[in-house]
Amino acid sequence: MTNLRFPQSCISLPSGVQGVLAHAPHLTHAHVSITIAAGYLDEPPALPGLAHLLEHVLTTAPLTTSSNTSLLTWFAQRQGSLNAHTDDYVTDVHFSIPTDSLEAAALTVASQLATPTLSSPTIRTEVAAIDAEWQARQHSSAMQRLSAIATLSDPQHIGAGCRHGNAQTLGHNIELLHEALTTFHRDHYHRGGRVNIAIISPRATEAVTRLIQRMATLFNPRPPNASALAITPRWGSLPRAKLVGTAHAVELLWPLPSSVSRHQFNALSDVADSLNQGYLVDQLADSIIDYHATAAPTGATDTFSLTLIGTAAAQERLEVLADSLSERLAALLATAAIDHRTVWQPPVGTVQLASAWFVYARQQALARRLAANTAARPYFPTRDRRPTPLWLVYSAPTTFQHTDDAAQLAATPKVQSWCGQYGVSDDFTSLANTAWAACFIPNAMFLPAPLAAKQCARRGVVCQHMQLAQGSWVITVGKGAAVAMQTLLKEANVNTTITLQGLLAQRLLQRLTPLPATPAVWVSHATDADAVCHALADLASRIATRSVQTPSINESASTAIMRTLSLPGTPTQRWLLALVEQHHSAAFFKQARYDHHLGYVAAVRRGDGTPCSLGYVVQTSEDAEPVGEKLLSITHTLWKTADDVLQAPNSLKRSLTPPETPLAALIIQWQSLLSGTDQPLHRLGQQSIDSQALTDLLTQINTHGHWQTHWLDSAGHYRVND
């Protein structure tokens, strides 16, 4: 599958703001990131989490032009989406918006970041939200990893503490927090030299350049002789730290020097991408089942990371690998060439173009900060000064079972199959000459053989694997995709114990999509169908008798509650639920999170298929029964005014986002086939929908609709009530 390539330009403005813009003529939505060179490690030592709190307040505080509207609700009302992310040295607010609203959205966000209203009620609410977020995530593998990384830091460095923030670290003195936030914002957000703007859109480069220039005028210019943003080395002398996690792994962290050129940093990203395409497979011990390389990983953005997953590997083999990579990184950091890249290429296998662009924008902002540290001397290591990795060891290994396990032979299952394009070449013409194979296994977890995805990558085949509450699917794309799929199925195993990751609310939302009760296959070419179906049937008949063993995690007691509306799934009904999702998102978020304080998570999501469904979900650590009653009341109130949805029924057509990558087009069509439909919603959006039919359907919701309440607690107990 051909890699995506987009022309890219970089601009530097007198105010110190820097811009990166890429041109993608096929997009219907623009993706924008405004990144500020300030993060966790710039906070006052006495207020861990202050940068995170400011990020929250900026996105939820009332806009200066509207006392009842925040950035989050502003975007929800305009068929867009907005989120934010705080990391070690950068904070970004990023959003996607229909292209015809790009200018208004970009200026609204830039104005809010430059001159926000920091109200005390918002600060109080967001301290509670951050605490709820911390409660929901504190026992997650990601938070445990951050804690372990802190043990590797110099004990005197700010990075040795908890940087996420919670009610205890931030305190309850709102006046003090207001003053601290104002000072932090003035010192970091008011200086143009710390602002980076990245936009990818179908707009002409000249028009986007002018827009960035207008956005830049909203930020104060960089003061004369402003000092560079120093990055203080934070890594101590401890060679390794141990961490109890959900899988046995070793993460090697190579600390970067305090001054790295942008060319060197971009080259590090290229190295990570190449390693992830399978180039380490031959150097790894048999006990390693997967690995992932990352330049500037979250929580350790001043390092290069290699995570190796599997059972305990031979120490000598790991040290040889570490030495080899240390030498390669030293050679890369010793170069002083100038990077003149004029094209942005998202990583191979990118599904969501927006998320890849936002990661790239953060990396470019971090690269600028590293390169601007003029206080440090340029770093050109010699062979005797190779960077030495820090070791992060995840203990309590998971037992992975594969084809040599004892297995219970079941009757050969029936496999349903689809063959052909089903219109995906209408989304991307390049798919007309592309091969693919997709397989779904119901009510089981697909366990690929060690390094299977990396071995596919080495052969030029993209492999994507998804674990859901109702089963697993895997898709291979590229020349030889069917053969690769047969190999994957032959060497893999399935297990009836399904281990799910993510927040409870995310796990509950997965149940919105209907999936078949039998194995399923979709291939691009009829000549491959029988072989892939046979391989899938053979795998599905081998059910491992031993369950995947995962260590128990002392997850904080919480419950996810979801109220769902299901409809049979006619095109008109699917269209209606898409309209309602957009219309209700902002109102539900406000009522559930702010008016009723039902928890950190409050979202409306849609399951598109036959049947189709709409879910209103919250996650709470409070007494679940009263929360469930409030959730029922909120949804009932929202549907009382559902006629408002029909005020602009054609607005959905412009806001429906077609897939932005060929891989996304395949996955969307695959999910549509699995959920019982032939046409994804974005293709239905090309047809005209009779408003009278929608009006009639709304009046008949009580006849067609089926309401349920779903409960999932942190102990794994699930129930559903009609």
XYZ file of C-alpha atoms in Angstrom:
722
model
C 0.000 0.000 0.000
C 1.455 3.327 -1.086
C 2.568 5.655 1.688
C 0.686 8.932 1.989
C 2.700 12.066 1.202
C 1.618 15.662 1.762
C 3.510 18.836 0.712
C 4.709 20.690 3.802
C 5.856 24.249 4.515
C 7.366 25.873 7.612
C 7.091 29.555 8.471
C 8.701 31.726 11.162
C 6.955 34.935 12.173
C 8.463 38.067 13.762
C 6.462 37.440 16.941
C 8.368 34.185 17.424
C 5.398 31.976 16.497
C 6.356 29.144 14.174
C 3.969 27.403 11.824
C 3.888 24.061 10.022
C 1.300 23.551 7.309
C 0.577 20.588 5.068
C -1.706 20.440 2.049
C -4.106 17.474 1.742
C -6.671 18.224 -0.973
C -8.808 15.148 -0.241
C -9.736 16.219 3.303
C -13.168 17.535 4.241
C -12.017 18.513 7.748
C -8.980 20.553 8.754
C -6.792 19.356 11.646
C -5.102 22.033 13.750
C -2.737 21.903 16.721
C -1.602 24.883 18.800
C 1.342 23.776 20.929
C 2.884 25.759 23.784
C 6.418 25.004 24.989
C 5.369 24.367 28.580
C 4.490 21.166 30.394
C 4.693 19.145 33.585
C 8.390 19.782 34.080
C 7.903 23.560 33.974
C 5.461 23.622 36.886
C 6.167 25.132 40.304
C 7.459 22.293 42.511
C 4.761 23.016 45.090
C 1.891 22.550 42.618
C 2.282 19.307 40.638
C -0.395 19.150 37.966
C -0.692 22.914 37.443
C 0.082 22.681 33.704
C -2.522 19.935 33.406
C -5.052 22.069 35.276
C -4.422 25.027 32.973
C -5.014 22.785 29.957
C -8.383 21.750 31.436
C -9.396 25.302 32.335
C -8.541 26.662 28.889
C -10.832 24.171 27.154
C -13.745 24.435 29.600
C -13.690 28.105 30.695
C -16.316 30.426 29.176
C -15.250 32.155 25.985
C -14.830 35.909 26.181
C -17.496 36.243 23.481
C -19.999 33.958 25.229
C -20.360 33.396 28.967
C -22.274 30.142 28.401
C -19.958 28.497 25.870
C -16.583 26.787 26.290
C -14.250 25.590 23.556
C -15.535 22.040 24.004
C -19.168 23.039 23.562
C -18.346 25.514 20.759
C -16.868 22.684 18.692
C -19.612 20.206 19.543
C -22.160 22.725 18.269
C -20.296 23.046 14.939
C -19.739 19.379 14.099
C -16.105 19.536 15.191
C -14.051 17.942 17.941
C -11.432 19.357 20.316
C -9.072 17.849 22.857
C -5.847 18.731 24.636
C -2.725 16.993 25.897
C -0.109 17.897 28.502
C 3.306 16.277 28.343
C 6.704 16.867 29.923
C 7.763 19.946 27.985
C 4.808 20.848 25.736
C 1.049 21.315 26.010
C -1.197 21.336 22.967
C -4.827 22.010 22.153
C -5.834 20.273 18.945
C -9.048 20.129 16.968
C -10.742 18.954 13.786
C -13.396 21.045 12.066
C -15.240 21.094 8.707
C -13.056 23.069 6.342
C -15.558 25.888 5.817
C -15.376 26.639 9.566
C -11.566 26.505 9.790
C -10.909 30.250 10.057
C -13.510 30.897 12.759
C -12.396 27.849 14.756
C -8.686 28.629 14.533
C -9.128 32.242 15.652
C -11.517 31.225 18.458
C -9.053 28.701 19.884
C -6.042 31.003 19.491
C -7.917 33.829 21.233
C -8.913 31.560 24.121
C -5.340 30.313 24.599
C -3.886 33.821 24.436
C -6.445 35.675 26.589
C -8.631 33.236 28.547
C -11.102 33.911 31.317
C -9.744 32.049 34.353
C -12.865 31.961 36.503
C -12.850 30.492 40.007
C -15.896 28.225 39.424
C -14.184 26.685 36.393
C -10.950 26.132 38.348
C -12.855 24.442 41.177
C -14.728 22.200 38.740
C -11.581 21.211 36.850
C -9.646 20.333 40.015
C -12.464 17.871 40.713
C -12.318 16.626 37.109
C -8.550 16.085 37.278
C -8.963 14.228 40.561
C -11.670 12.015 39.021
C -9.375 11.389 36.054
C -6.544 10.462 38.401
C -8.828 8.144 40.367
C -9.917 6.436 37.125
C -6.372 6.025 35.807
C -4.139 5.721 38.867
C -3.745 1.936 38.637
C -3.412 1.824 34.855
C -0.221 0.535 33.266
C 0.468 4.012 31.846
C 0.377 5.646 35.297
C 2.511 2.867 36.781
C 5.038 3.406 34.019
C 5.181 7.140 34.801
C 5.789 6.310 38.439
C 8.651 3.998 37.492
C 10.162 6.607 35.167
C 10.165 9.004 38.106
C 12.429 6.604 40.019
C 14.990 6.894 37.224
C 15.055 10.677 37.497
C 17.537 12.601 39.579
C 15.909 12.754 43.057
C 16.389 16.532 43.072
C 14.691 16.957 39.687
C 11.051 17.990 39.420
C 10.434 14.936 37.219
C 10.967 12.651 40.207
C 7.485 13.451 41.527
C 3.873 12.908 40.480
C 3.170 15.264 37.604
C -0.398 14.328 36.718
C -2.016 16.189 39.579
C -5.002 15.429 41.787
C -7.057 17.135 44.483
C -4.345 16.577 47.076
C -1.423 17.966 45.049
C -3.406 20.952 43.755
C -5.213 21.692 47.006
C -8.497 23.489 47.499
C -7.326 27.086 47.827
C -8.960 28.423 44.659
C -7.524 31.919 45.113
C -4.007 30.502 45.274
C -4.643 28.336 42.204
C -6.086 31.318 40.321
C -2.932 33.322 41.014
C -0.656 30.410 40.123
C -2.520 29.730 36.873
C -2.393 33.412 35.920
C 1.357 33.518 36.536
C 2.012 30.262 34.689
C -0.075 31.432 31.739
C 1.691 34.809 31.630
C 5.148 33.247 31.742
C 4.527 30.553 29.120
C 1.497 31.267 26.929
C 2.048 35.005 26.506
C 5.346 34.685 24.708
C 5.196 34.112 20.979
C 8.521 32.339 21.022
C 6.869 29.408 22.771
C 3.917 29.026 20.398
C 3.760 26.574 17.500
C 0.821 26.230 15.092
C 0.369 23.204 12.816
C -2.437 22.907 10.236
C -3.210 20.236 7.660
C -6.129 21.050 5.381
C -7.296 21.138 1.757
C -6.904 24.933 1.715
C -4.252 26.557 -0.460
C -0.915 27.169 1.250
C -1.170 30.942 0.826
C -4.568 31.084 2.563
C -3.399 28.926 5.481
C -0.242 31.012 5.837
C -2.358 34.154 6.184
C -4.520 32.409 8.782
C -1.472 31.440 10.862
C -0.253 35.034 10.665
C -3.614 36.262 12.027
C -3.532 33.679 14.815
C 0.015 34.713 15.720
C -1.005 38.342 16.278
C -3.156 37.223 19.229
C -0.078 36.135 21.195
C 2.336 38.605 22.734
C 5.615 38.879 20.828
C 8.763 37.339 22.202
C 10.540 39.788 24.555
C 13.884 41.168 23.337
C 16.824 38.983 24.322
C 14.461 36.330 25.704
C 16.358 33.419 27.144
C 16.119 30.001 25.572
C 13.944 27.365 27.182
C 16.443 25.253 29.027
C 15.846 21.540 29.517
C 17.600 20.392 32.652
C 18.998 16.839 32.521
C 16.823 14.787 34.824
C 18.213 11.266 34.625
C 19.925 9.951 37.745
C 22.602 7.309 38.186
C 20.210 4.392 38.782
C 20.708 1.921 35.907
C 17.248 0.389 36.063
C 13.864 0.521 37.763
C 11.245 -2.170 38.265
C 7.550 -1.847 37.573
C 4.631 -4.200 38.132
C 2.610 -4.185 34.922
C 0.171 -6.197 32.861
C 2.880 -7.810 30.761
C 6.548 -8.596 31.120
C 8.586 -6.035 29.238
C 11.830 -4.143 29.228
C 11.878 -0.510 28.115
C 15.225 0.969 27.149
C 15.400 4.767 27.413
C 18.279 6.620 25.767
C 18.435 10.136 27.290
C 18.848 12.795 24.638
C 21.394 15.567 25.104
C 20.019 18.883 26.301
C 20.597 20.394 22.850
C 19.562 18.486 19.715
C 19.087 20.023 16.285
C 15.717 19.714 14.586
C 17.393 17.646 11.897
C 18.710 15.222 14.492
C 15.337 14.961 16.203
C 13.522 14.311 12.914
C 16.145 11.693 12.097
C 15.422 9.993 15.447
C 11.754 9.816 14.473
C 12.713 8.273 11.144
C 14.827 5.663 12.945
C 11.906 4.745 15.182
C 9.636 4.357 12.157
C 12.123 2.144 10.344
C 12.662 -0.056 13.404
C 8.904 -0.523 13.712
C 8.814 -1.860 10.161
C 10.452 -5.069 11.351
C 14.158 -4.344 11.046
C 14.933 -5.695 14.530
C 13.246 -9.066 14.095
C 16.452 -11.016 13.418
C 18.273 -9.501 16.395
C 15.731 -10.461 19.072
C 15.585 -13.482 21.325
C 12.804 -16.005 20.721
C 11.139 -14.950 23.968
C 10.327 -11.461 22.594
C 6.816 -11.378 21.145
C 6.686 -7.721 20.104
C 8.523 -4.409 20.333
C 7.945 -0.739 19.643
C 10.398 2.140 19.140
C 9.416 5.747 19.887
C 11.159 9.085 19.669
C 10.080 11.252 22.638
C 7.632 8.841 24.332
C 5.011 10.244 26.697
C 6.453 10.756 30.172
C 10.028 10.640 28.898
C 9.967 13.011 25.955
C 13.685 13.758 26.279
C 14.604 10.175 25.376
C 14.532 7.618 22.591
C 12.621 4.513 23.684
C 12.567 0.843 22.718
C 10.013 -1.363 24.493
C 10.456 -5.145 24.247
C 7.455 -7.286 25.242
C 7.596 -10.953 26.162
C 8.955 -13.323 28.753
C 12.346 -12.757 30.370
C 15.008 -12.533 27.694
C 18.664 -13.417 28.029
C 20.488 -10.497 29.651
C 23.446 -10.844 27.297
C 21.240 -10.715 24.198
C 19.528 -7.546 25.408
C 22.813 -5.839 26.185
C 24.157 -6.655 22.724
C 21.017 -5.133 21.207
C 21.334 -2.076 23.470
C 24.969 -1.583 22.460
C 24.092 -1.867 18.776
C 21.349 0.754 19.027
C 23.531 3.000 21.184
C 26.117 3.032 18.414
C 23.490 3.770 15.780
C 22.025 6.649 17.806
C 25.497 8.052 18.499
C 26.240 8.089 14.771
C 22.960 9.852 14.081
C 23.506 12.487 16.780
C 27.003 13.139 15.425
C 25.605 14.503 12.157
C 25.078 18.202 11.622
C 23.236 18.196 8.283
C 20.286 20.522 7.757
C 16.860 18.983 7.326
C 15.147 20.329 4.212
C 12.146 18.011 4.148
C 9.236 19.453 2.204
C 6.910 16.481 2.571
C 5.092 15.081 5.588
C 4.654 11.306 5.590
C 2.541 9.803 8.368
C 3.888 6.518 9.746
C 3.151 3.386 7.737
C -0.143 1.890 8.847
C -1.691 5.199 9.947
C -5.466 4.915 10.323
C -6.394 8.323 11.743
C -4.659 11.155 9.916
C -5.649 13.667 12.602
C -4.019 11.797 15.502
C -0.822 11.248 13.466
C -0.701 14.974 12.636
C -1.198 15.978 16.276
C 1.659 13.705 17.400
C 3.846 15.165 14.650
C 2.965 18.710 15.767
C 3.972 17.915 19.356
C 7.232 16.418 18.168
C 8.038 19.475 16.064
C 7.355 21.762 19.036
C 9.591 19.614 21.232
C 12.269 19.560 18.530
C 12.167 23.351 18.431
C 12.560 23.520 22.211
C 15.490 21.101 22.193
C 17.176 22.979 19.372
C 16.649 26.360 21.092
C 18.596 25.410 24.198
C 21.580 27.540 23.265
C 23.016 27.342 26.770
C 24.155 23.806 26.010
C 26.991 23.011 23.648
C 26.126 21.050 20.489
C 26.268 17.331 21.146
C 28.483 15.302 18.821
C 29.314 12.030 20.616
C 32.323 9.953 19.744
C 32.433 6.170 19.750
C 33.634 6.270 23.355
C 30.754 8.552 24.351
C 27.827 6.530 23.072
C 24.529 7.263 24.862
C 23.847 4.692 27.570
C 20.278 3.456 27.998
C 18.323 3.425 31.225
C 16.413 0.203 31.892
C 12.771 0.066 32.900
C 11.838 -3.519 33.782
C 8.182 -4.553 33.947
C 7.832 -7.523 36.312
C 5.025 -10.074 36.896
C 5.050 -11.571 33.388
C 1.912 -12.514 31.547
C 1.713 -16.087 30.265
C 1.162 -16.062 26.513
C -0.187 -19.266 25.011
C 0.255 -20.163 21.343
C -0.002 -23.056 18.931
C 1.869 -25.553 21.111
C -0.744 -25.279 23.898
C -3.058 -28.104 24.698
C -6.222 -27.368 22.736
C -9.798 -28.484 22.757
C -10.835 -29.395 19.220
C -14.289 -28.088 18.474
C -16.452 -28.790 15.478
C -15.302 -26.882 12.416
C -17.321 -23.647 12.574
C -19.240 -22.136 9.715
C -17.520 -19.055 8.292
C -19.409 -16.266 6.577
C -17.481 -14.403 3.914
C -17.520 -11.366 1.648
C -15.425 -10.858 -1.461
C -14.739 -7.709 -3.443
C -14.330 -3.999 -2.953
C -17.785 -2.967 -1.702
C -17.088 0.564 -2.854
C -13.828 1.257 -1.001
C -12.179 2.382 -4.240
C -14.747 5.188 -4.287
C -13.037 6.474 -1.158
C -9.468 5.884 -2.407
C -8.749 4.978 -6.023
C -5.433 3.412 -4.929
C -7.436 0.567 -3.325
C -8.572 -0.598 -6.773
C -5.174 -2.299 -7.153
C -4.616 -3.270 -3.526
C -5.020 -6.706 -1.945
C -6.371 -7.290 1.546
C -7.757 -9.948 3.851
C -9.744 -9.478 7.071
C -10.883 -12.023 9.665
C -13.150 -11.833 12.708
C -13.338 -14.332 15.591
C -16.353 -13.918 17.910
C -16.173 -14.152 21.699
C -12.457 -14.868 21.800
C -9.104 -13.119 21.963
C -6.806 -13.455 18.965
C -3.238 -14.198 20.060
C -0.812 -13.553 17.200
C 2.483 -15.383 17.058
C 5.577 -13.529 18.301
C 6.551 -10.545 16.129
C 3.859 -11.433 13.583
C 2.980 -7.822 12.753
C 6.653 -6.854 12.431
C 7.309 -9.792 10.105
C 4.365 -8.680 7.965
C 5.819 -5.160 7.886
C 9.154 -6.488 6.622
C 7.291 -8.023 3.672
C 5.498 -4.744 2.972
C 2.174 -5.903 4.417
C 0.355 -3.678 6.915
C -1.228 -5.627 9.768
C -3.877 -4.201 12.120
C -5.359 -6.102 15.072
C -8.293 -5.032 17.255
C -9.585 -6.617 20.455
C -13.209 -5.844 21.315
C -15.572 -6.919 24.047
C -17.357 -9.181 21.518
C -14.296 -10.709 19.841
C -11.173 -9.979 17.778
C -10.467 -8.971 14.230
C -7.265 -8.712 12.201
C -6.685 -7.212 8.748
C -3.695 -7.429 6.393
C -3.185 -5.032 3.478
C -0.671 -5.086 0.658
C 0.841 -7.423 -1.889
C 0.660 -10.930 -0.470
C -1.964 -9.964 2.125
C -3.886 -13.241 1.785
C -0.751 -15.355 2.211
C 0.275 -13.251 5.206
C -3.189 -13.744 6.707
C -2.993 -17.508 6.278
C 0.385 -17.512 8.030
C -0.981 -15.344 10.835
C -3.945 -17.672 11.373
C -1.825 -20.816 11.221
C 0.685 -19.590 13.803
C -1.769 -17.813 16.120
C -4.186 -19.096 18.717
C -7.439 -17.921 20.259
C -8.532 -17.856 23.857
C -11.993 -17.528 25.335
C -10.712 -15.270 28.118
C -10.883 -11.715 26.797
C -8.639 -9.160 28.491
C -9.754 -5.597 27.780
C -7.756 -2.415 28.208
C -8.807 1.183 28.729
C -11.269 2.961 30.960
C -14.449 1.161 31.982
C -16.529 3.571 29.911
C -14.478 2.766 26.807
C -14.989 -0.959 27.352
C -18.717 -0.460 27.772
C -19.004 1.649 24.614
C -17.589 -1.222 22.568
C -20.873 -3.049 23.093
C -22.705 -0.500 20.928
C -21.615 -2.142 17.684
C -23.408 -5.370 16.679
C -21.015 -8.121 15.606
C -21.717 -11.585 14.162
C -21.820 -14.728 16.280
C -19.809 -16.739 13.729
C -16.299 -16.270 12.266
C -16.185 -13.937 9.254
C -13.824 -13.208 6.360
C -13.527 -10.390 3.823
C -11.001 -10.622 0.990
C -10.346 -8.430 -2.012
C -9.892 -11.280 -4.509
C -12.104 -14.336 -4.946
C -9.118 -16.606 -5.556
C -8.037 -16.100 -1.934
C -11.415 -16.611 -0.258
C -11.436 -20.395 0.229
C -7.897 -20.584 1.618
C -8.440 -17.783 4.117
C -11.848 -19.172 5.189
C -10.295 -22.602 5.752
C -7.427 -21.127 7.799
C -9.866 -19.128 9.946
C -12.123 -22.130 10.507
C -9.115 -24.187 11.563
C -8.000 -21.504 14.039
C -11.499 -21.054 15.473
C -11.716 -24.795 16.105
C -8.595 -24.671 18.290
C -9.623 -23.105 21.578
C -6.827 -23.007 24.140
C -7.749 -24.812 27.329
C -5.654 -22.513 29.494
C -6.667 -18.921 29.949
C -4.378 -15.984 29.426
C -3.186 -15.133 32.906
C -3.000 -11.490 33.818
C -1.928 -10.168 37.193
C -4.668 -8.627 39.251
C -4.649 -4.853 39.347
C -6.036 -3.012 42.346
C -8.231 -0.837 40.185
C -10.073 1.831 42.118
C -13.743 1.038 42.631
C -15.789 2.664 39.891
C -18.726 1.908 37.631
C -19.430 2.788 34.019
C -23.105 3.316 33.226
C -24.502 3.636 29.708
C -28.012 4.430 28.574
C -28.612 3.171 25.019
C -31.244 3.643 22.350
C -31.361 0.922 19.673
C -33.217 1.060 16.345
C -33.553 -1.576 13.595
C -30.962 0.191 11.417
C -32.637 1.486 8.273
C -30.665 4.173 6.405
C -33.025 6.846 7.764
C -32.592 5.599 11.327
C -28.798 5.542 11.022
C -28.926 9.084 9.666
C -31.151 10.155 12.558
C -28.804 8.775 15.221
C -25.841 10.500 13.584
C -27.737 13.790 13.752
C -28.741 13.198 17.365
C -25.177 12.276 18.376
C -23.899 15.596 17.083
C -26.799 17.550 18.551
C -26.661 15.947 22.004
C -22.887 15.715 22.560
C -22.349 19.211 23.929
C -25.558 19.309 25.983
C -24.983 15.869 27.500
C -21.363 16.661 28.368
C -22.424 19.864 30.129
C -25.290 18.312 32.060
C -23.534 15.085 33.059
C -20.167 16.566 33.971
C -20.933 20.063 35.211
C -24.591 20.274 36.194
C -24.816 16.849 37.862
C -21.107 16.037 38.481
C -21.420 12.421 37.337
C -17.692 11.853 36.838
C -14.719 12.471 34.580
C -16.186 10.640 31.564
C -19.353 11.952 29.915
C -19.847 11.215 26.225
C -22.346 10.359 23.508
C -21.253 7.730 20.991
C -22.948 5.899 18.143
C -22.837 2.294 17.008
C -23.567 2.235 13.280
C -25.037 -0.945 11.857
C -28.119 -3.140 11.804
C -29.320 -2.549 14.447
C -27.929 0.937 15.040
C -27.597 2.411 18.505
C -26.755 5.508 20.482
C -25.037 5.393 23.880
C -24.839 8.015 26.653
C -22.064 6.944 29.021
C -20.602 8.165 32.316
C -18.036 6.705 34.695
C -18.332 7.327 38.407
C -16.761 6.344 41.711
C -19.913 7.381 43.562
C -22.934 5.267 44.479
C -23.944 3.930 41.079
C -27.711 3.671 41.557
C -28.389 7.435 42.021
C -26.024 8.163 39.119
C -28.023 5.769 36.966
C -31.226 7.582 37.868
C -29.674 10.946 36.953
C -28.433 9.510 33.653
C -31.973 8.342 32.825
C -33.339 11.775 33.691
C -30.766 13.581 31.503
C -31.444 11.416 28.437
C -35.192 11.780 28.918
C -34.831 15.570 29.005
C -32.625 15.615 25.904
C -35.131 13.628 23.890
C -37.979 15.897 24.913
C -36.416 18.538 22.655
C -35.310 16.151 19.911
C -37.290 18.082 17.292
C -34.456 20.623 17.355
C -32.320 18.039 15.581
C -34.310 18.606 12.417
C -33.663 22.336 12.217
C -30.717 21.802 9.877
C -30.830 18.183 8.650
C -28.436 18.931 5.791
C -25.684 20.010 8.216
C -24.767 16.375 8.740
C -23.805 15.946 5.100
C -21.002 18.502 5.372
C -19.837 17.246 8.764
C -19.671 13.525 7.975
C -15.994 12.692 7.740
C -15.083 10.242 5.002
C -12.018 8.083 5.694
C -8.770 10.011 5.315
C -6.435 7.059 4.680
C -6.844 3.911 2.552
C -6.446 1.748 5.655
C -9.245 3.675 7.385
C -11.503 3.130 4.348
C -10.943 -0.622 4.579
C -11.530 -0.744 8.330
C -14.743 1.312 8.090
C -16.107 -0.963 5.351
C -15.028 -4.065 7.285
C -16.826 -2.849 10.394
C -19.913 -2.092 8.297
C -19.962 -5.617 6.897
C -19.548 -7.096 10.364
C -22.388 -4.965 11.731
C -24.805 -6.059 9.001
C -24.666 -3.196 6.490
C -23.093 -2.781 3.070
C -22.753 0.996 3.070
C -20.872 3.052 5.693
C -22.728 6.138 6.849
C -20.457 8.592 5.048
C -21.589 7.100 1.724
C -25.230 7.274 2.748
C -24.584 10.964 3.387
C -24.240 11.471 -0.356
C -27.928 10.701 -0.713
C -30.765 13.091 0.090
C -32.775 12.202 3.191
C -36.424 13.184 3.419
C -36.899 15.484 6.421
C -40.500 14.329 6.728
C -39.263 10.767 7.169
C -37.047 11.909 10.026
C -39.937 13.798 11.604
C -42.164 10.741 11.359
C -39.446 8.574 12.864
C -39.022 10.878 15.843
C -42.720 10.631 16.607
C -42.472 6.842 16.494
C -39.379 6.433 18.682
C -41.421 4.730 21.371
C -42.446 2.108 18.814
C -39.142 1.589 17.018
C -36.709 2.379 19.820
C -35.439 0.057 22.536
C -33.918 1.743 25.604
C -31.548 -0.114 27.954
C -29.177 0.715 30.804
C -25.803 -1.081 30.922
C -23.571 -1.409 34.001
C -19.905 -2.432 34.146
C -17.909 -2.166 37.382
C -14.169 -2.338 38.047
C -14.523 -5.959 39.214
C -15.686 -6.906 35.702
C -19.358 -7.447 36.547
C -21.653 -6.556 33.650
C -25.437 -6.340 33.606
C -28.111 -4.752 31.467
C -31.593 -3.530 32.390
C -34.472 -2.757 30.048
